[in-house]
Tab-separated table of C-alpha atoms and ligand atoms in Angstrom:
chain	number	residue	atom	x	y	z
A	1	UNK	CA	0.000	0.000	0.000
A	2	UNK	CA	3.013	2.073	0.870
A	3	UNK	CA	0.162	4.286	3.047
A	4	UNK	CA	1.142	5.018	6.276
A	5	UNK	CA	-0.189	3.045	9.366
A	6	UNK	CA	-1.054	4.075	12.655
A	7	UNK	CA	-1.488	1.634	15.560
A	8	UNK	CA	-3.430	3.068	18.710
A	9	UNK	CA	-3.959	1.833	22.157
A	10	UNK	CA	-6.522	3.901	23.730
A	11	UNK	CA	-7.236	2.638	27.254
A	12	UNK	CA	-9.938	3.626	30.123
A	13	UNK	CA	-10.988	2.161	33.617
A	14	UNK	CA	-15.221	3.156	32.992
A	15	UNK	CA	-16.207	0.281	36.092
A	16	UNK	CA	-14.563	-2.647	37.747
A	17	UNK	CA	-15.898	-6.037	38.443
A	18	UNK	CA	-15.471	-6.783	41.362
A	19	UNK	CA	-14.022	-3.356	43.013
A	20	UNK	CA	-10.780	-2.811	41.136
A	21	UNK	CA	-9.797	-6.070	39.858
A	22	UNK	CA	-11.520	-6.738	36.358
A	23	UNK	CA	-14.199	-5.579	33.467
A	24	UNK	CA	-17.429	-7.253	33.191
A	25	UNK	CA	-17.656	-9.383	29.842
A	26	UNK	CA	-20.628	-7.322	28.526
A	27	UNK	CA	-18.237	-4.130	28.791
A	28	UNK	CA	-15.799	-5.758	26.196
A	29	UNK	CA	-18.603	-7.003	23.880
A	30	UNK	CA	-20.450	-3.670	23.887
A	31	UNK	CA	-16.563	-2.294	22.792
A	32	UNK	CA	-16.421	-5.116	20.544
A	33	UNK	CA	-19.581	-4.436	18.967
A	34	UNK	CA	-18.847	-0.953	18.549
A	35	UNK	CA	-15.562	-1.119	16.822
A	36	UNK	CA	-16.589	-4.175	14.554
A	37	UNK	CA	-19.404	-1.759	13.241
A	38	UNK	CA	-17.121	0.955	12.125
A	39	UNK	CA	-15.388	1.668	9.145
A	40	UNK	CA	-12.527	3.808	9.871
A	41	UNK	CA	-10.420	0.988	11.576
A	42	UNK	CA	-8.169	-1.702	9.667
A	43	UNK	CA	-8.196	-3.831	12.439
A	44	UNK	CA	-8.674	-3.959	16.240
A	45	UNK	CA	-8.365	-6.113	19.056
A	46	UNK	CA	-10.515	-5.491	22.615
A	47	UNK	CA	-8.936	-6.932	25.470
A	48	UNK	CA	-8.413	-5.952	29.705
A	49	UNK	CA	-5.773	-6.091	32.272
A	50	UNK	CA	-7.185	-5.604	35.619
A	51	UNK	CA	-10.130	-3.066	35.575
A	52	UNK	CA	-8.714	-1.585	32.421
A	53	UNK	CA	-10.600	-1.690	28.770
A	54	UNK	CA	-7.509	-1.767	26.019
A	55	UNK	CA	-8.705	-0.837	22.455
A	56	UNK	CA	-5.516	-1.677	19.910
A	57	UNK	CA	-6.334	-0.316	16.924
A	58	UNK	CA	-4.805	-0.158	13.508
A	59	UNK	CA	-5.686	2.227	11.241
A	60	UNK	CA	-4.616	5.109	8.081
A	61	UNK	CA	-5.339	8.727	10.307
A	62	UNK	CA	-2.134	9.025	11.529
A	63	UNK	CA	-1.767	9.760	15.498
A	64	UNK	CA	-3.963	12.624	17.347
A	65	UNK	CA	-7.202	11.579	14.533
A	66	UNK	CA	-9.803	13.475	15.855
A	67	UNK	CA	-11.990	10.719	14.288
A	68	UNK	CA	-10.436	7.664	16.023
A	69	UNK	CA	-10.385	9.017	19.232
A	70	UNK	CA	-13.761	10.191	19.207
A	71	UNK	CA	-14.743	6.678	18.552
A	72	UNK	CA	-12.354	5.090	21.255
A	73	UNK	CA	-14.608	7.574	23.674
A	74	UNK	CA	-17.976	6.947	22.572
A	75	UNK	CA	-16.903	3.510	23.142
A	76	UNK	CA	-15.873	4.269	26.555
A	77	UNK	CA	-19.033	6.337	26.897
A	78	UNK	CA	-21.254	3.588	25.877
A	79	UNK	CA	-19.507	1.143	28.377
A	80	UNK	CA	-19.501	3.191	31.010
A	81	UNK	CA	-23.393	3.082	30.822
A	82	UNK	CA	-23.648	-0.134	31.122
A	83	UNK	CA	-21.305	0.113	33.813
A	84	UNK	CA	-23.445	2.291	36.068
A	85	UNK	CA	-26.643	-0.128	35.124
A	86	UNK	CA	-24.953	-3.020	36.726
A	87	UNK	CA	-23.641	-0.927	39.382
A	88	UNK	CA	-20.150	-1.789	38.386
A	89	UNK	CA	-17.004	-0.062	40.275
A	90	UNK	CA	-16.163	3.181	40.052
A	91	UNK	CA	-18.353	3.397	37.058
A	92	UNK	CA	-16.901	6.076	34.614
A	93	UNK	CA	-13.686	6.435	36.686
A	94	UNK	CA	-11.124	7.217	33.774
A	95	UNK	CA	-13.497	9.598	32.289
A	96	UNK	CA	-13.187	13.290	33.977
A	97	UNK	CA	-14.952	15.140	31.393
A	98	UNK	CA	-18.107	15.504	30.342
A	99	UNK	CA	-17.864	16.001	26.519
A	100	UNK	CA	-15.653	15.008	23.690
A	101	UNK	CA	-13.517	18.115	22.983
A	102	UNK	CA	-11.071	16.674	19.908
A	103	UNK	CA	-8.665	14.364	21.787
A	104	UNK	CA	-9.070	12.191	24.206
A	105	UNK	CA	-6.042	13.206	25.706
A	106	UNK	CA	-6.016	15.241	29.090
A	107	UNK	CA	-9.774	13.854	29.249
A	108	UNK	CA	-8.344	10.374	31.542
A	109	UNK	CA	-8.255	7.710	29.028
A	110	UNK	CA	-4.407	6.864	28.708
A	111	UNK	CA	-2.938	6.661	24.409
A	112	UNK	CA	-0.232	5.343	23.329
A	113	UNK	CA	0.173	5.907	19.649
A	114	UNK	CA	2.856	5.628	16.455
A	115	UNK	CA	2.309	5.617	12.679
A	116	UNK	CA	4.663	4.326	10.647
A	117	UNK	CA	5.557	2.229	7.044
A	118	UNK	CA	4.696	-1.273	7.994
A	119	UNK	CA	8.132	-3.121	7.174
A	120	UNK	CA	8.251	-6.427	5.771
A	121	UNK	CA	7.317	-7.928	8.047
A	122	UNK	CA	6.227	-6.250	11.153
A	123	UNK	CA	6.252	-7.830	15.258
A	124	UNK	CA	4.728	-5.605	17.610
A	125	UNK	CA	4.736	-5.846	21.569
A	126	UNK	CA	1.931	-4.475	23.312
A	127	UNK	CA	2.469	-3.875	27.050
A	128	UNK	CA	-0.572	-3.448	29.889
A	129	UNK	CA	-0.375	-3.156	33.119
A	130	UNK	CA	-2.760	-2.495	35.725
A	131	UNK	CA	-2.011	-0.829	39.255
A	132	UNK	CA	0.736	1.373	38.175
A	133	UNK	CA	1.605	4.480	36.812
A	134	UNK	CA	3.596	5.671	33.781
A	135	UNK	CA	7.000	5.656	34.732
A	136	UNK	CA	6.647	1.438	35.281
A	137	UNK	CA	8.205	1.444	31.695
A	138	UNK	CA	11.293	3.402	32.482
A	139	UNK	CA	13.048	0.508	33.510
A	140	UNK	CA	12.205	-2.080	30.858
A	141	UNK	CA	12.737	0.427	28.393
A	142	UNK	CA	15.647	1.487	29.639
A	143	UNK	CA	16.847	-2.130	29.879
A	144	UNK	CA	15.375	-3.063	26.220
A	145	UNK	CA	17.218	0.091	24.357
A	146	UNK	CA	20.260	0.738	26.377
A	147	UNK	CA	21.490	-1.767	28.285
A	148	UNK	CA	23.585	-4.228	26.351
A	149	UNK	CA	23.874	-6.644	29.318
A	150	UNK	CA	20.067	-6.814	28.891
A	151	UNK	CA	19.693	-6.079	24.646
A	152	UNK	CA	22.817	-8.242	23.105
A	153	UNK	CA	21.869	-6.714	19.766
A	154	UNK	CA	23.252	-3.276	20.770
A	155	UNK	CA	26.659	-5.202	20.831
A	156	UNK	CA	26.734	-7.595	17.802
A	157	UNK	CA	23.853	-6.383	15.818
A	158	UNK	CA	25.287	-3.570	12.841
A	159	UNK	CA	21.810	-2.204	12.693
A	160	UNK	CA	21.262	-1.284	16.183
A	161	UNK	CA	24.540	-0.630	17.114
A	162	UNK	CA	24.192	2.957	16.433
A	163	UNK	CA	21.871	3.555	19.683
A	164	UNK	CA	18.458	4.947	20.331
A	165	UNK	CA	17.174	8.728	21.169
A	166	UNK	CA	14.633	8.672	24.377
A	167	UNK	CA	12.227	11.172	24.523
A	168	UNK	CA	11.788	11.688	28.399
A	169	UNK	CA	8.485	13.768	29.527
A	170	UNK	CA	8.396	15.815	32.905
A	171	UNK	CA	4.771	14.918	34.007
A	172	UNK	CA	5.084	17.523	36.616
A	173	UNK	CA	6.068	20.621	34.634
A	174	UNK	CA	4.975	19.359	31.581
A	175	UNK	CA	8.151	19.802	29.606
A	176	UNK	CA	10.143	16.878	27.365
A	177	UNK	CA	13.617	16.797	27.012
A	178	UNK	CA	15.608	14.285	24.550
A	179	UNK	CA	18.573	12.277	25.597
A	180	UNK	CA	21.104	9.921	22.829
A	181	UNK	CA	22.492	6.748	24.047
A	182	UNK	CA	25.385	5.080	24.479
A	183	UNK	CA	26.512	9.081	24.957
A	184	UNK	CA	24.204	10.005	27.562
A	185	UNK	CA	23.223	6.961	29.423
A	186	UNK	CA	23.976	8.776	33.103
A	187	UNK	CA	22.214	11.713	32.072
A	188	UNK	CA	19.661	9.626	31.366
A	189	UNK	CA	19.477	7.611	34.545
A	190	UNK	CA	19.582	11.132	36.533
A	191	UNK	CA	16.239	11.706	35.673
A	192	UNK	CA	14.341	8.055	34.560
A	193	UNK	CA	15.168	6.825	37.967
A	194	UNK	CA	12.587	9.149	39.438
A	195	UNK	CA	9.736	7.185	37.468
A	196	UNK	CA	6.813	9.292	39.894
A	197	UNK	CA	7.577	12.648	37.891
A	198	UNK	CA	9.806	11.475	34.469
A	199	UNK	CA	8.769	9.107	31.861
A	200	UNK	CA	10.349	7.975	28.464
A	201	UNK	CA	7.119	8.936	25.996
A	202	UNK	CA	9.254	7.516	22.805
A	203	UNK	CA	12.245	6.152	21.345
A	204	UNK	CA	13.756	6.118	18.000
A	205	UNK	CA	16.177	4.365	16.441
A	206	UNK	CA	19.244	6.862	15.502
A	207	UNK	CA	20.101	5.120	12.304
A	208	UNK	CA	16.860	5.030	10.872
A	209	UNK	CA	15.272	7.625	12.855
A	210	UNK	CA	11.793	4.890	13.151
A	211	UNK	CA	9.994	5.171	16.161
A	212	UNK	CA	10.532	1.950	18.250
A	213	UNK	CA	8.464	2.366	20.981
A	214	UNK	CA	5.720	4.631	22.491
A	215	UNK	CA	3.964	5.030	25.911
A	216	UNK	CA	0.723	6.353	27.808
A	217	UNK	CA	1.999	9.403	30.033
A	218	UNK	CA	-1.166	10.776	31.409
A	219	UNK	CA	-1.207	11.546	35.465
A	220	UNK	CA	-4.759	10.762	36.155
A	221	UNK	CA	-4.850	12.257	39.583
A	222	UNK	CA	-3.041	15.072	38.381
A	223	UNK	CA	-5.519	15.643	35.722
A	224	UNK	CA	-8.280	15.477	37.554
A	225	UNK	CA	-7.141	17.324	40.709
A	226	UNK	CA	-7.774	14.309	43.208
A	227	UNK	CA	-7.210	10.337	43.958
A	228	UNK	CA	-9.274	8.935	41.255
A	229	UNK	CA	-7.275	5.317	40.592
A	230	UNK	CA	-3.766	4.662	39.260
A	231	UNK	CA	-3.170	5.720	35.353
A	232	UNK	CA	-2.415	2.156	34.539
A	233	UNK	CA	-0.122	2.609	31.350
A	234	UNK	CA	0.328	1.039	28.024
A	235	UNK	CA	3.267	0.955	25.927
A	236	UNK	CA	3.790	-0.067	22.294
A	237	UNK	CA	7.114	-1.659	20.923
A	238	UNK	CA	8.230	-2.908	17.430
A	239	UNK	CA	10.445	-5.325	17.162
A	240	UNK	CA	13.181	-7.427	15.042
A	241	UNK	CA	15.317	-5.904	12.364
A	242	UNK	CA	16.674	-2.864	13.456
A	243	UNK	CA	14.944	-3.024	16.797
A	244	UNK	CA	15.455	-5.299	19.345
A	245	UNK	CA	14.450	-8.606	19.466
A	246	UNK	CA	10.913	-9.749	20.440
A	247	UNK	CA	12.868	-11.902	23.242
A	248	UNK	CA	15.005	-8.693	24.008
A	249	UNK	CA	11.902	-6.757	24.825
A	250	UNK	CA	10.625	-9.108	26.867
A	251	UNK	CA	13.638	-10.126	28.846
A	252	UNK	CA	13.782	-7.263	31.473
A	253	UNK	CA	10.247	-8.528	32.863
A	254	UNK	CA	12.213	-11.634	34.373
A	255	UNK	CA	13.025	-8.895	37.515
A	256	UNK	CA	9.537	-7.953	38.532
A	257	UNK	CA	11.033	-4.411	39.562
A	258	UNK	CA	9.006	-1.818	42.113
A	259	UNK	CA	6.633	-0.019	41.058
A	260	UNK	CA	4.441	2.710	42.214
A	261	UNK	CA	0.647	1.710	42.811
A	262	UNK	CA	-1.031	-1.539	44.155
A	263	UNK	CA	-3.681	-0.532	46.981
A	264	UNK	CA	-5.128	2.724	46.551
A	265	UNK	CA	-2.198	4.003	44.268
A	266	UNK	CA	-0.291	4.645	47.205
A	267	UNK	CA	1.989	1.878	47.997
A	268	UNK	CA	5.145	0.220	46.051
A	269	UNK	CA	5.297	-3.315	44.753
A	270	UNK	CA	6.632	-5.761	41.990
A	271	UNK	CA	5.612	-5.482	38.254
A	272	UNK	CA	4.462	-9.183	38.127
A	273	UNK	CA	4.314	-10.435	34.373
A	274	UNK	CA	1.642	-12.858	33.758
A	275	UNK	CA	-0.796	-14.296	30.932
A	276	UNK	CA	-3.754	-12.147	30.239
A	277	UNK	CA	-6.017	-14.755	31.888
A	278	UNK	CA	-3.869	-14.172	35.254
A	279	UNK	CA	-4.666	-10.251	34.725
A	280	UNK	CA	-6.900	-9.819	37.930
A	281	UNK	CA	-5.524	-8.126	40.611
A	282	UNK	CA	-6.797	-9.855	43.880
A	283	UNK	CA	-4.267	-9.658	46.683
A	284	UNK	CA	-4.557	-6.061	48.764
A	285	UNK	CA	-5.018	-5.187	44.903
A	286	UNK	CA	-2.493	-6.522	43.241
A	287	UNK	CA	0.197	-7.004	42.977
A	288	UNK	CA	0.485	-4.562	40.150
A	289	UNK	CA	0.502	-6.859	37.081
A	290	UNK	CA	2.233	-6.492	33.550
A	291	UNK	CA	0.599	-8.306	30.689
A	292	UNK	CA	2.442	-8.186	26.709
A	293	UNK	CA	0.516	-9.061	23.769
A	294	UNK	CA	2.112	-9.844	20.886
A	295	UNK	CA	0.858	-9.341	17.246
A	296	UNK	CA	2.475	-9.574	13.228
A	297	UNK	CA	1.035	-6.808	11.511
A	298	UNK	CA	-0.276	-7.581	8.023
A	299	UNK	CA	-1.199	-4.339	5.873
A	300	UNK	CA	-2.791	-3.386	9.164
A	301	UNK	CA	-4.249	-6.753	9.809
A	302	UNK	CA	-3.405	-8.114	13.255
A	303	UNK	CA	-2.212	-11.525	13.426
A	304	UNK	CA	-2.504	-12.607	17.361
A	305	UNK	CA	-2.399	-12.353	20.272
A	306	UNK	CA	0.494	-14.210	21.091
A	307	UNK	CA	0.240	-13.639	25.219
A	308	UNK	CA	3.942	-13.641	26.021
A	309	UNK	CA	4.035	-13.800	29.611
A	310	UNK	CA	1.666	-17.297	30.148
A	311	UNK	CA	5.398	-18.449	29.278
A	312	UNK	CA	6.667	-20.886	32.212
A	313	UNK	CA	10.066	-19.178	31.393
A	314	UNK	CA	8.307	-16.337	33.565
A	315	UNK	CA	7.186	-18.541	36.686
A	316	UNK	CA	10.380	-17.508	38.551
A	317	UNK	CA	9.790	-13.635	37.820
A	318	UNK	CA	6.448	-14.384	39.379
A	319	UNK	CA	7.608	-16.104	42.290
A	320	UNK	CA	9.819	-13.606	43.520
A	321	UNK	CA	7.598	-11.193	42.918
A	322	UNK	CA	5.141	-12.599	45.231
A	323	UNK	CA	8.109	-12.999	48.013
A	324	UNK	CA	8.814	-9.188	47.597
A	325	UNK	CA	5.271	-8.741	47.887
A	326	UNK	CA	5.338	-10.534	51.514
A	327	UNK	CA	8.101	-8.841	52.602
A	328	UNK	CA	6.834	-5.322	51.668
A	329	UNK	CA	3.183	-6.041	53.007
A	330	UNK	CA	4.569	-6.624	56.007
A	331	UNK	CA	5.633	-3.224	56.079
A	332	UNK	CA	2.084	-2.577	56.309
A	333	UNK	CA	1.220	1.742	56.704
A	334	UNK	CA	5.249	2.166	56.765
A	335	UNK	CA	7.609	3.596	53.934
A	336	UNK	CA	9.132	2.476	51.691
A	337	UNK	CA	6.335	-0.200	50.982
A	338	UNK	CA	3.362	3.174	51.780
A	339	UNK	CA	4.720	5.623	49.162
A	340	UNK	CA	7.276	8.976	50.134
A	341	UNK	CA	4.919	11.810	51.152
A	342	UNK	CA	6.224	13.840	47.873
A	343	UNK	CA	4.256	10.969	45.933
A	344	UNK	CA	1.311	10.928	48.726
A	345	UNK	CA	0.222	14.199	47.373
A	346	UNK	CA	-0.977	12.857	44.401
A	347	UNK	CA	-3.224	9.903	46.075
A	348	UNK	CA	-5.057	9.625	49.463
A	349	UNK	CA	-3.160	11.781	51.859
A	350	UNK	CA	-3.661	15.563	51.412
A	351	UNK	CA	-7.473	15.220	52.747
A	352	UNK	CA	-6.735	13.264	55.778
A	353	UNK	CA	-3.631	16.404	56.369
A	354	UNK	CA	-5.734	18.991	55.725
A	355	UNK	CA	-8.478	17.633	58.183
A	356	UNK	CA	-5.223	17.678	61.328
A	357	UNK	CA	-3.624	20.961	59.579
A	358	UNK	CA	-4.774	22.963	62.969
A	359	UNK	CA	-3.573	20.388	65.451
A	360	UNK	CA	-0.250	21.662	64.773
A	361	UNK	CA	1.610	23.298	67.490
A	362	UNK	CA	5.513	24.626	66.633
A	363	UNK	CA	8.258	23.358	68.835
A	364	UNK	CA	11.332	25.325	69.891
B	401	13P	P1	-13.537	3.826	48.340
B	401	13P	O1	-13.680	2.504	49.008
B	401	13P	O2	-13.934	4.962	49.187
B	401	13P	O3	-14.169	3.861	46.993
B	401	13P	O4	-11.987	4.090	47.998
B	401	13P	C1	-11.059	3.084	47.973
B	401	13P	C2	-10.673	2.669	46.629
B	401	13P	O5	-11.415	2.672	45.682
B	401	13P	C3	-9.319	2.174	46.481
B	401	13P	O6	-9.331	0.783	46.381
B	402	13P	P1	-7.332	1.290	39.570
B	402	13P	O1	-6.439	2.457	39.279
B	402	13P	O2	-6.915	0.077	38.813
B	402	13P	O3	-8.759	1.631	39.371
B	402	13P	O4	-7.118	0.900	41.082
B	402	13P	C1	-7.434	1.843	42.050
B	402	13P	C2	-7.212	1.446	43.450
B	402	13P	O5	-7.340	2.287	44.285
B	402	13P	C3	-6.839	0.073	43.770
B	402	13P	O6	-6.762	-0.121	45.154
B	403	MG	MG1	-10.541	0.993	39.013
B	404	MG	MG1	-6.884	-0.150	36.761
């Protein structure tokens, strides 16, 4: 076709069943329904993770169509109806306005977006995770597209061995800022290792200058002002042939690394990989789970799922994960395992302060 193609995750939490942990089947058929009946997608593929609704889409509008994400909201619209019939969770939760103004971001749903020339052939990673927030991908990511202890094609591949450009976002200040590796790894780190305020939004490859992978940023609670759930971010990576290997971008999942999230977005715990059937976060919940969905892309067609993580090769990631979850529930209301007040602000606390602001007294 030689036409462009853009995939789009579009993601919302409109109502859990039960509380936070999963979305009622007649959500995903009503989405299912909705996207089958129109004519502006190639392809799609409605799944969850958790309480989350994931609409991959494939289509020719490039990224930012006002047309597709009007459609991923009516869809989140519709469900969220049905939602408050059956008294679901948090019914509309993800969506913090009213009406449709253009894009649905800054409006709660989470996007993660690219368009691009579908190559010959075309292997595409799509990451979900439930009871986290944004920066949950600057480690993998990190790990996938500069770490050659992790990524052996950095070392011995010719066509990657010319590095990547990260785009990293400030979520606080709203400001991005673009860093080159191998050159400016440490610069890098200085600011990816504070995943609660920077996030890598994209990455391209410096030879070709194709976009390898792209992320959900949004801050619900910053968006909306209050605690409203956890932004629960996607991420979408292509693979093979001047970008790392599908088993490259999966590897850094084997260390089910801390996160920011679980119970009432306010406490750290381990990224656990698992299938998508696994995907229901039970235990005070979580733990904060990471599902990848792989598809070929053919002219826009998806060919898959392939659900990466029911892998046994990821049973040990998932055991230790629930042995750091022990050890950090027993922590119970203590840091580290209860986020650092800085990150507080943006969940539960400020209500309870505000309520024992005049109990105060200075000291000498
Ligand atoms: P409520 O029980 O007041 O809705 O808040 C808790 C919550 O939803 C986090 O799990
Ligand atoms: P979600 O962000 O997945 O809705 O979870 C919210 C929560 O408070 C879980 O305890
Ligand atoms: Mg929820
Ligand atoms: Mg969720």
């Amino acid at each position: 076709m030689g036409q462009k193609l853009t995939l789009s995750v579009i993601k919302a939490d409109v109502g859990g069943f039960v509380g936070h942990c999963g979305v009622h089947p007649d959500l995903l058929e009503e989405a299912r329904r909705m996207l089958a009946g129109c004519d502006l997608l190639v392809d799609f593929h409605v799944t969850s993770v958790g309480d989350d609704i994931n609409l991959i889409m494939t289509h020719r509008r490039g990224t930012d169509a006002e047309e597709i994400h009007r459609l991923a909201w009516d869809v989140f619209v519709a469900c969220t109806g049905l939602a408050r019939e059956r008294k679901l969770y948090g019914a509309g939760q993800d969506l913090l306005k009213d009406a449709f103004s253009g894009n649905v971001r800054g409006m709660g749903p989470g996007v993660a977006e690219m368009e691009f020339e579908e190559r010959e052939s075309e292997p595409v990673v799509v990451f979900m995770a439930d009871k986290t927030e944004p920066g949950a991908w600057n480690y993998p990511l990190f790990k996938v597209f500069g770490d050659p202890f992790n990524t052996i094609g950095l070392v011995i591949d010719p066509k990657l061995h010319g590095g990547f450009r990260f785009e990293v976002h400030d979520l606080i200040e709203h400001r991005a800022v673009d860093f080159v590796l191998p050159e400016e790894m440490y610069d890098l780190l200085v600011f990816i290792g504070a995943p609660g305020r920077f996030a890598i939004k994209s990455i391209y490859s410096r030879q070709t200058g194709w976009i390898a992978a792209t992320s959900s940023t949004q801050k619900l609670n910053l968006l909306a002002g209050r605690y409203v759930g956890k932004d629960d971010p996607v991420c979408v990576v292509r693979c093979q042939s001047g970008f790392p290997a599908v088993g490259e971008v999966l590897e850094p999942f084997a260390m089910p690394h801390l996160v920011a999230g679980w119970m009432r977005g306010s406490h750290q715990g381990p990224l656990m990989p698992v299938a998508q059937r696994d995907a229901h976060p039970t235990r005070f919940d979580g733990p904060p789970r990471v599902v990848a969905l792989g598809f070929q892309l053919a002219n826009g067609r998806l060919l898959g799922p392939q659900d990466f993580f029911a892998d046994p090769g990821y049973d040990r990631a998932r055991q230790i994960a629930l042995e750091v979850a022990d050890y950090l529930r027993r922590h119970g209301p203590f840091e580290p395992h209860r986020l650092g007040l800085d990150q507080m602000e943006y969940t539960t606390l400020p209500q309870v302060m505000e309520k024992l602001r005049d109990r105060f007294r200075a000291v000498d």
